[in-house]
Short mmCIF file of C-alpha atoms and ligand atoms in Angstrom, two decimals:
data_model
loop_
_atom_site.label_atom_id
_atom_site.label_comp_id
_atom_site.label_asym_id
_atom_site.label_seq_id
_atom_site.Cartn_x
_atom_site.Cartn_y
_atom_site.Cartn_z
CA MET A 1 94.35 -0.43 134.83
CA THR A 2 93.70 3.29 134.23
CA ARG A 3 96.72 4.85 132.57
CA ARG A 4 98.30 7.81 134.33
CA ALA A 5 99.92 10.76 132.62
CA LEU A 6 102.04 13.50 134.17
CA ILE A 7 102.19 16.77 132.22
CA THR A 8 104.75 19.47 132.92
CA GLY A 9 103.62 22.82 131.52
CA ILE A 10 99.95 21.93 132.09
CA THR A 11 99.11 25.62 132.65
CA GLY A 12 100.37 26.51 129.16
CA GLN A 13 98.62 26.42 125.79
CA ASP A 14 99.63 22.86 124.86
CA GLY A 15 99.28 21.52 128.40
CA SER A 16 95.62 22.50 128.47
CA TYR A 17 94.82 20.88 125.10
CA LEU A 18 96.83 17.76 125.95
CA ALA A 19 95.05 17.41 129.30
CA GLU A 20 91.69 17.57 127.50
CA HIS A 21 92.82 14.99 124.94
CA LEU A 22 94.20 12.54 127.51
CA LEU A 23 91.08 12.85 129.70
CA SER A 24 88.99 12.04 126.62
CA GLN A 25 91.14 8.90 126.18
CA GLY A 26 90.40 7.75 129.74
CA TYR A 27 93.68 8.74 131.37
CA GLN A 28 94.10 9.92 134.93
CA VAL A 29 95.89 13.23 134.31
CA TRP A 30 98.27 14.92 136.71
CA GLY A 31 99.78 18.34 136.15
CA LEU A 32 103.05 19.63 137.58
CA LEU A 33 102.47 23.09 139.04
CA ARG A 34 105.37 25.40 139.75
CA GLY A 35 105.44 28.31 142.14
CA GLN A 36 104.58 27.93 145.76
CA THR A 37 101.58 30.28 145.57
CA ASN A 38 98.97 31.23 142.97
CA PRO A 39 99.98 29.09 139.99
CA ARG A 40 98.56 30.26 136.62
CA THR A 41 95.72 27.78 136.18
CA SER A 42 93.30 29.82 134.04
CA ARG A 43 93.79 27.64 130.94
CA VAL A 44 92.84 24.46 132.83
CA GLY A 45 90.23 25.98 135.17
CA HIS A 46 87.43 24.29 133.20
CA LEU A 47 89.09 20.89 133.80
CA ALA A 48 89.94 21.41 137.48
CA SER A 49 87.57 18.78 138.84
CA ASP A 50 89.02 16.12 136.50
CA LEU A 51 92.71 16.84 137.07
CA SER A 52 95.16 16.16 139.88
CA PHE A 53 98.13 18.38 140.61
CA VAL A 54 101.56 17.88 142.07
CA ASP A 55 104.15 20.54 142.95
CA GLY A 56 107.45 20.72 141.12
CA ASP A 57 109.81 22.81 139.04
CA LEU A 58 112.12 21.80 136.19
CA THR A 59 114.96 23.64 137.92
CA ASP A 60 114.64 21.47 141.05
CA GLN A 61 115.70 17.80 140.81
CA ALA A 62 114.27 16.68 144.15
CA SER A 63 110.84 18.07 143.32
CA LEU A 64 110.76 16.13 140.04
CA VAL A 65 111.74 12.85 141.71
CA ALA A 66 109.02 13.42 144.33
CA ALA A 67 106.46 14.28 141.64
CA VAL A 68 107.20 11.19 139.53
CA ASP A 69 107.23 9.00 142.65
CA THR A 70 103.87 10.42 143.81
CA VAL A 71 102.14 10.11 140.44
CA GLN A 72 103.69 6.80 139.28
CA PRO A 73 102.89 7.80 135.69
CA ASP A 74 102.81 5.53 132.66
CA GLU A 75 103.57 8.54 130.47
CA VAL A 76 105.35 11.83 131.14
CA TYR A 77 104.87 14.76 128.75
CA ASN A 78 107.55 17.39 129.31
CA LEU A 79 105.95 20.57 127.95
CA GLY A 80 107.30 22.90 130.64
CA ALA A 81 109.56 25.62 129.27
CA LEU A 82 110.17 29.33 128.98
CA SER A 83 108.81 29.39 125.46
CA PHE A 84 109.05 32.98 124.21
CA VAL A 85 112.13 33.08 121.98
CA PRO A 86 113.20 36.77 122.47
CA GLY A 87 112.85 36.31 126.24
CA SER A 88 115.69 33.82 126.05
CA TRP A 89 118.07 36.71 125.29
CA GLN A 90 116.92 38.48 128.48
CA GLN A 91 117.40 35.40 130.71
CA PRO A 92 119.69 33.03 128.80
CA GLU A 93 120.95 31.15 131.84
CA LEU A 94 117.47 30.56 133.27
CA VAL A 95 116.20 29.40 129.87
CA THR A 96 119.10 26.96 129.65
CA GLU A 97 118.29 25.65 133.13
CA VAL A 98 114.56 25.16 132.44
CA ASN A 99 114.49 24.21 128.75
CA GLY A 100 117.77 22.32 128.58
CA THR A 101 118.96 20.97 131.92
CA GLY A 102 115.34 20.60 133.01
CA VAL A 103 114.94 17.82 130.44
CA LEU A 104 117.95 16.01 131.90
CA ARG A 105 116.47 16.36 135.40
CA MET A 106 113.16 14.85 134.32
CA LEU A 107 114.88 11.96 132.56
CA GLU A 108 116.92 11.32 135.71
CA ALA A 109 113.79 11.49 137.89
CA ILE A 110 112.13 8.87 135.65
CA ARG A 111 115.20 6.65 135.79
CA MET A 112 115.41 6.84 139.58
CA VAL A 113 111.72 6.15 140.17
CA SER A 114 111.64 3.39 137.53
CA ASP A 115 114.52 1.63 139.28
CA LEU A 116 112.61 1.74 142.57
CA ASN A 117 109.09 0.94 141.37
CA GLY A 118 109.42 -0.57 137.89
CA SER A 119 107.05 -3.46 138.48
CA ARG A 120 103.89 -1.29 138.42
CA HIS A 121 104.29 -0.52 134.75
CA ALA A 122 102.93 -2.85 132.13
CA ASP A 123 105.64 -1.78 129.69
CA GLY A 124 108.51 -3.67 131.32
CA GLY A 125 108.80 -1.01 134.01
CA ARG A 126 109.24 1.72 131.44
CA ILE A 127 107.73 5.14 131.98
CA ARG A 128 107.29 6.61 128.50
CA PHE A 129 108.67 10.13 128.04
CA TYR A 130 107.73 12.84 125.52
CA GLN A 131 109.99 15.87 125.05
CA ALA A 132 108.62 19.08 123.50
CA SER A 133 111.33 19.78 120.94
CA SER A 134 110.98 22.72 118.59
CA SER A 135 111.48 23.73 114.98
CA GLU A 136 113.52 26.62 116.43
CA MET A 137 116.34 24.04 116.61
CA PHE A 138 116.57 24.24 112.79
CA GLY A 139 117.14 28.00 113.01
CA ARG A 140 119.09 29.04 109.93
CA ALA A 141 118.20 25.79 108.21
CA ALA A 142 120.27 24.39 105.38
CA GLU A 143 117.14 23.19 103.57
CA THR A 144 113.41 23.89 103.33
CA PRO A 145 111.23 22.10 104.27
CA GLN A 146 112.83 20.61 107.37
CA SER A 147 112.54 16.91 108.22
CA GLU A 148 113.88 14.44 110.80
CA THR A 149 117.23 14.43 108.95
CA THR A 150 117.74 18.21 108.64
CA GLY A 151 120.68 19.54 110.66
CA PHE A 152 120.22 21.97 113.57
CA HIS A 153 121.49 25.58 113.50
CA PRO A 154 119.71 27.30 116.42
CA ARG A 155 119.73 31.11 116.55
CA SER A 156 118.81 31.87 120.19
CA PRO A 157 119.48 30.59 123.72
CA TYR A 158 115.98 29.09 123.48
CA GLY A 159 116.89 27.12 120.35
CA VAL A 160 120.22 26.01 121.81
CA ALA A 161 118.60 24.81 125.05
CA LYS A 162 115.91 22.92 123.10
CA THR A 163 118.64 21.30 121.00
CA TYR A 164 120.32 20.07 124.18
CA GLY A 165 116.98 18.70 125.43
CA HIS A 166 116.49 16.93 122.10
CA HIS A 167 119.91 15.28 122.12
CA ILE A 168 119.81 14.28 125.79
CA THR A 169 116.44 12.61 125.23
CA ARG A 170 117.83 10.58 122.32
CA THR A 171 120.97 9.81 124.33
CA TYR A 172 118.96 8.42 127.28
CA ARG A 173 116.91 6.33 124.84
CA GLU A 174 120.02 4.89 123.23
CA THR A 175 122.01 4.46 126.46
CA PHE A 176 119.41 3.21 128.94
CA GLY A 177 116.79 1.76 126.60
CA MET A 178 114.23 4.30 127.78
CA TYR A 179 111.08 4.91 125.75
CA ALA A 180 112.01 8.59 125.38
CA VAL A 181 111.05 10.54 122.26
CA SER A 182 110.98 14.09 120.96
CA GLY A 183 108.32 15.71 118.84
CA VAL A 184 109.91 18.46 116.73
CA LEU A 185 106.85 20.66 116.56
CA PHE A 186 106.46 23.66 114.29
CA ASN A 187 104.53 26.75 115.45
CA HIS A 188 101.07 25.92 116.69
CA GLU A 189 98.52 28.41 117.90
CA SER A 190 95.00 28.70 119.30
CA PRO A 191 92.75 31.08 121.20
CA ARG A 192 94.76 29.99 124.28
CA ARG A 193 98.07 31.17 122.81
CA GLY A 194 100.00 33.68 124.92
CA THR A 195 99.52 37.27 123.75
CA GLU A 196 103.28 37.77 123.28
CA PHE A 197 103.33 35.41 120.27
CA VAL A 198 102.70 37.01 116.92
CA THR A 199 99.47 35.29 115.81
CA ARG A 200 97.70 36.05 119.08
CA LYS A 201 99.13 39.58 119.21
CA ILE A 202 97.57 40.05 115.77
CA SER A 203 94.20 38.41 116.48
CA LEU A 204 93.77 40.38 119.70
CA ALA A 205 94.73 43.65 118.00
CA ALA A 206 92.38 43.04 115.06
CA ALA A 207 89.51 42.45 117.49
CA ARG A 208 90.42 45.47 119.64
CA ILE A 209 90.76 47.77 116.62
CA LYS A 210 87.44 46.54 115.23
CA LEU A 211 85.77 47.38 118.57
CA GLY A 212 87.48 50.77 118.81
CA HIS A 213 89.71 49.87 121.80
CA GLN A 214 93.00 50.29 119.91
CA LYS A 215 94.10 52.12 116.76
CA ARG A 216 97.50 50.75 115.80
CA LEU A 217 99.42 47.48 115.83
CA ASP A 218 103.23 47.60 116.08
CA LEU A 219 105.01 44.59 114.62
CA GLY A 220 108.55 43.53 113.71
CA ASN A 221 109.58 41.47 110.69
CA LEU A 222 106.56 41.04 108.40
CA ASP A 223 108.56 38.85 106.00
CA ALA A 224 109.25 36.07 108.52
CA VAL A 225 107.69 32.80 107.34
CA ARG A 226 106.31 30.09 109.60
CA ASP A 227 104.37 26.83 109.30
CA TRP A 228 101.44 27.60 111.60
CA GLY A 229 98.99 24.92 112.76
CA PHE A 230 96.34 24.43 115.45
CA ALA A 231 97.56 23.35 118.92
CA GLY A 232 94.59 20.99 119.36
CA ASP A 233 95.86 18.96 116.39
CA TYR A 234 99.45 18.84 117.63
CA VAL A 235 98.71 17.33 121.05
CA ARG A 236 97.22 14.30 119.23
CA ALA A 237 100.64 13.78 117.65
CA MET A 238 102.32 13.92 121.09
CA HIS A 239 100.03 11.18 122.39
CA LEU A 240 100.45 9.02 119.27
CA MET A 241 104.24 9.18 119.64
CA LEU A 242 104.00 7.44 123.01
CA GLN A 243 101.73 4.62 121.74
CA GLN A 244 104.18 3.00 119.27
CA ASP A 245 106.03 -0.31 119.53
CA GLU A 246 109.37 1.43 119.05
CA PRO A 247 110.31 4.94 120.24
CA ALA A 248 111.16 7.46 117.50
CA ASP A 249 111.35 11.23 116.98
CA TYR A 250 109.00 12.97 114.56
CA VAL A 251 108.69 16.36 112.85
CA VAL A 252 105.13 17.73 113.10
CA GLY A 253 103.73 20.57 111.00
CA THR A 254 101.27 21.36 108.23
CA GLY A 255 103.83 21.76 105.44
CA ARG A 256 102.29 25.13 104.49
CA MET A 257 104.23 28.40 104.64
CA HIS A 258 102.76 31.80 105.48
CA SER A 259 104.39 35.12 106.30
CA VAL A 260 103.58 37.39 109.23
CA ARG A 261 102.15 39.74 106.56
CA ASP A 262 99.76 36.94 105.48
CA ALA A 263 98.68 36.52 109.10
CA VAL A 264 97.85 40.24 109.54
CA ARG A 265 96.08 40.40 106.18
CA CYS A 266 93.98 37.37 107.05
CA ALA A 267 93.11 38.50 110.61
CA PHE A 268 92.13 42.04 109.59
CA ALA A 269 90.05 40.70 106.70
CA CYS A 270 88.11 38.61 109.25
CA VAL A 271 86.88 41.84 110.85
CA GLY A 272 86.39 43.71 107.55
CA LEU A 273 89.43 45.96 107.93
CA HIS A 274 92.49 46.55 105.75
CA TRP A 275 95.70 45.81 107.64
CA THR A 276 97.78 48.56 105.98
CA ASP A 277 95.57 51.17 107.66
CA HIS A 278 96.67 49.97 111.12
CA VAL A 279 99.98 48.07 111.10
CA VAL A 280 103.23 49.92 111.76
CA VAL A 281 106.65 48.27 111.58
CA ASP A 282 108.69 49.03 114.69
CA PRO A 283 112.41 48.28 114.05
CA ALA A 284 112.82 47.62 117.79
CA LEU A 285 110.60 44.54 117.33
CA VAL A 286 112.78 43.08 114.56
CA ARG A 287 114.92 40.27 115.98
CA PRO A 288 118.69 40.66 115.56
CA ALA A 289 119.19 36.93 114.89
CA GLU A 290 115.96 36.11 113.11
CA VAL A 291 114.83 32.69 111.99
CA GLU A 292 113.52 33.65 108.55
CA VAL A 293 111.75 30.54 107.25
CA LEU A 294 110.44 27.40 108.92
CA CYS A 295 108.33 24.77 107.17
CA ALA A 296 107.81 21.12 108.06
CA ASP A 297 108.34 18.07 105.94
CA SER A 298 106.05 15.91 108.06
CA ARG A 299 105.69 12.96 105.70
CA ARG A 300 107.03 10.55 108.30
CA VAL A 301 104.50 11.34 111.05
CA ARG A 302 101.68 11.18 108.51
CA ALA A 303 102.81 7.87 107.00
CA GLU A 304 103.82 6.06 110.20
CA LEU A 305 101.40 7.47 112.79
CA GLY A 306 98.51 8.46 110.51
CA TRP A 307 98.56 12.00 111.93
CA GLU A 308 96.91 14.78 109.91
CA PRO A 309 96.12 18.40 110.79
CA THR A 310 92.41 19.30 110.67
CA VAL A 311 92.61 23.12 110.76
CA ASP A 312 94.23 25.19 108.01
CA PHE A 313 95.84 28.62 108.35
CA ALA A 314 92.77 30.68 107.37
CA GLN A 315 90.53 28.67 109.72
CA LEU A 316 93.07 29.07 112.52
CA MET A 317 93.29 32.85 112.16
CA ARG A 318 89.51 33.14 111.99
CA MET A 319 89.10 30.94 115.09
CA MET A 320 91.51 33.18 117.03
CA VAL A 321 89.99 36.48 115.89
CA GLU A 322 86.43 35.31 116.63
CA SER A 323 87.49 34.07 120.05
CA ASP A 324 89.11 37.42 120.85
CA LEU A 325 86.02 39.32 119.67
CA GLU A 326 83.86 37.16 121.90
CA ARG A 327 86.24 37.51 124.86
CA LEU A 328 86.35 41.29 124.45
CA SER A 329 82.58 41.45 124.44
CA ARG A 330 82.66 39.80 127.87
CA GLU A 331 85.68 41.78 129.22
CA PRO A 332 85.62 44.99 127.20
CA VAL A 333 88.72 46.64 128.65
CA HIS A 334 91.36 44.22 127.41
CA GLY A 335 89.82 40.82 126.86
CA GLY A 336 91.49 39.45 129.97
CA LEU A 337 95.04 39.71 128.65
CA LEU A 338 97.15 42.61 127.50
CA PRO A 339 99.72 42.05 124.75
CA ALA A 340 103.15 41.74 126.28
CA ALA A 341 105.97 44.05 125.32
CA GLY A 342 109.05 42.79 123.51
CA ARG A 343 109.98 41.17 120.24
P1 LIG B 1 103.52 27.99 127.05
O1 LIG B 1 102.08 28.30 126.80
O2 LIG B 1 104.49 29.10 127.18
O3 LIG B 1 103.58 27.11 128.39
C1 LIG B 1 104.80 26.86 129.05
C2 LIG B 1 104.54 26.06 130.31
O4 LIG B 1 105.81 25.79 130.94
C3 LIG B 1 103.69 26.78 131.36
O5 LIG B 1 102.78 25.85 131.93
C4 LIG B 1 104.72 27.20 132.41
O6 LIG B 1 104.20 27.30 133.72
C5 LIG B 1 105.69 26.02 132.33
N1 LIG B 1 106.97 26.31 132.95
C6 LIG B 1 107.73 27.41 132.80
N2 LIG B 1 108.84 27.33 133.58
C7 LIG B 1 108.76 26.15 134.24
C8 LIG B 1 109.57 25.51 135.21
N3 LIG B 1 110.71 26.07 135.68
N4 LIG B 1 109.18 24.31 135.69
C9 LIG B 1 108.04 23.73 135.25
N5 LIG B 1 107.21 24.29 134.34
C10 LIG B 1 107.57 25.49 133.84
O7 LIG B 1 104.08 27.02 125.92
P2 LIG B 1 103.28 26.12 124.85
O8 LIG B 1 103.05 26.91 123.64
O9 LIG B 1 102.18 25.42 125.52
O10 LIG B 1 104.43 25.07 124.46
C11 LIG B 1 104.58 23.86 125.18
C12 LIG B 1 105.99 23.32 124.96
O11 LIG B 1 106.19 23.08 123.58
C13 LIG B 1 107.11 24.25 125.38
O12 LIG B 1 108.17 23.44 125.86
C14 LIG B 1 107.52 24.94 124.10
O13 LIG B 1 108.87 25.37 124.18
C15 LIG B 1 107.33 23.81 123.12
N6 LIG B 1 107.01 24.20 121.75
C16 LIG B 1 105.96 25.03 121.50
C17 LIG B 1 105.63 25.34 120.19
C18 LIG B 1 104.47 26.24 119.87
O14 LIG B 1 104.40 26.71 118.72
N7 LIG B 1 103.55 26.47 120.79
C19 LIG B 1 106.39 24.79 119.14
C20 LIG B 1 107.44 23.94 119.43
C21 LIG B 1 107.73 23.63 120.74
P3 LIG B 1 103.66 28.70 134.34
O15 LIG B 1 102.24 28.80 133.90
O16 LIG B 1 103.81 28.47 135.80
O17 LIG B 1 104.53 29.78 133.79
O1 LIG B 2 105.09 34.07 117.33
P1 LIG B 2 106.55 34.15 117.53
O2 LIG B 2 107.03 34.90 118.70
O3 LIG B 2 107.06 32.63 117.53
P2 LIG B 2 108.50 31.96 117.32
O4 LIG B 2 109.59 32.87 117.68
O5 LIG B 2 108.52 31.38 115.95
O6 LIG B 2 108.49 30.80 118.42
C1 LIG B 2 107.35 29.98 118.64
O7 LIG B 2 107.43 28.84 117.83
C2 LIG B 2 108.56 27.97 118.11
C3 LIG B 2 108.49 26.82 117.12
O8 LIG B 2 109.10 27.20 115.92
C4 LIG B 2 108.47 27.51 119.55
F1 LIG B 2 109.48 26.66 119.83
C5 LIG B 2 108.51 28.71 120.47
O9 LIG B 2 108.37 28.28 121.83
C6 LIG B 2 107.34 29.63 120.12
O10 LIG B 2 106.14 28.95 120.44
O11 LIG B 2 107.26 34.78 116.25
C7 LIG B 2 107.01 34.28 114.94
C8 LIG B 2 107.66 35.21 113.92
C9 LIG B 2 109.11 35.56 114.20
O12 LIG B 2 109.84 35.44 113.02
C10 LIG B 2 109.07 37.02 114.65
O13 LIG B 2 110.23 37.76 114.32
O14 LIG B 2 106.94 36.46 113.94
C11 LIG B 2 107.88 37.50 113.85
N1 LIG B 2 107.30 38.73 114.41
C12 LIG B 2 107.11 39.89 113.72
N2 LIG B 2 106.61 40.84 114.53
C13 LIG B 2 106.90 38.91 115.67
C14 LIG B 2 106.47 40.23 115.75
N3 LIG B 2 106.85 38.07 116.73
C15 LIG B 2 106.36 38.56 117.90
N4 LIG B 2 106.29 37.71 118.95
N5 LIG B 2 105.95 39.87 118.03
C16 LIG B 2 105.98 40.75 116.99
O15 LIG B 2 105.61 41.92 117.14
#
C-alpha cells in the first residue's frame, strides 16, 4: 500500500525539501495549509501537481483532528512553527501556542484518529510522529558540543516553546506507546531559507551588492557561532527517524562551528568582494539574550541511522550566493524577497 505522509509547515524551507524527498521515496504527500485565503505556496509550487493539501492550523484542535482523519497518514511530520527566534519576543504567547501547545494538539489529534481508525495502519495502528525540535533548546549550553544527553537552557520564548514540544512528544511516547520522536536539528539553510535568517540575509546582500543594488549590510553579533548545514541533508534524517524499529530522539548537525563573521567573509569572497568594505554592525540587531555557541555532537545519528551531511559550510554559502545572483538576474529589483527587518 502506498505510504501517506502529512507535513505541517509544508510551505516552509524544510517542508518543501521533505516533500521532495518523500515523493522520491514513493509516498503520497499531503501538506497542511493554514490561512483561509492565499497560503504561501511558492516553495512548493514546482511540486503542486504531485501534492495534496488539507486545511488546518496548529492553534486549532478541531482542524488538526479533521486533517489527520481526512489524510489517514502513516507518518506525520510536524514542521509547522513560528521559527524566527527574535520574533518570539514580539509575540511570545502566539509562539507558545503554535510551537508548544500546537505539538500537544497534533499528538492528541493522532491519538483520537488512531483510536477510531487504527486498523488501516500496518504498524499496529500507530501513526508515526516526527517533531521538529531545535538546538535552540540548548541555549546557554553547559557543554560544547551538544548531544542527546546535554541539558536544556533555552534563552527565548521560541526555545522554551520548543522545549515543551520536545518533552510532550517524549511523554506521549512513554505514556501511550506512540511512535513519536524528536529530531534536535541544528541550523540548516538553503536557497529557500527565509531572508530574515542570517545566512540568507548575507547571501542576498552579497549578491545585491555585487550587482550594485545595495551598498551596505547591517548585522548584529558577528561573533555568534553556529553549526550550519544544508536543509536538503537534514530532511533525510527526519525520514530515517521514522523508519526505525524503536522510536528515539536524535541530535542532527555537521559538528563544525563557524561564526557569523566566517559566513560574511565566505559569501563576499564568492562574489570577489571584501566583507569589511560593506558590513556595518548595528547594535540594535544584537540580541539581548543571545545564544553564543551551538555545535552538534551527532555521533549517535551517524552510527545508528547511517546519516551523513553531504554539503559543507563553504559549499552551502556558495550555493546560496549563486542562487541569489541567479534569482536577481531574473528579478532585478529585489530577487523576489526583501530582507526582513529585526534581529
Ligand atoms: P520556516 O521556513 O519558517 O517554515 C515554518 C512553517 O510553519 C511554514 O510552512 C508556516 O506556514 C508554518 N506555520 C506557521 N504557523 C503555523 C500554524 N499556526 N499552523 C500551521 N503551520 C504553521 O521553518 P523551517 O526552517 O522550514 O523549519 C521547519 C521546522 O523546523 C520549524 O518547526 C522550525 O522551528 C524547526 N527548526 C528549524 C531549524 C532550521 O535551522 N531551519 C532548526 C531547528 C528546528 P506559512 O507559510 O503559512 O507561514
Ligand atoms: O539565522 P538566525 O536568525 O538563526 P537562529 O536564531 O540560530 O535560529 C535558527 O536556528 C534554530 C536552530 O538552532 C532554529 F530552531 C530556528 O528556528 C532558526 O531556524 O541567527 C543566527 C545567529 C544568531 O546568533 C544571531 O544573533 O546570527 C546572529 N546574527 C547576527 N546578525 C543575526 C544577525 N541573525 C539575524 N537573523 N540577523 C542579523 O542581522
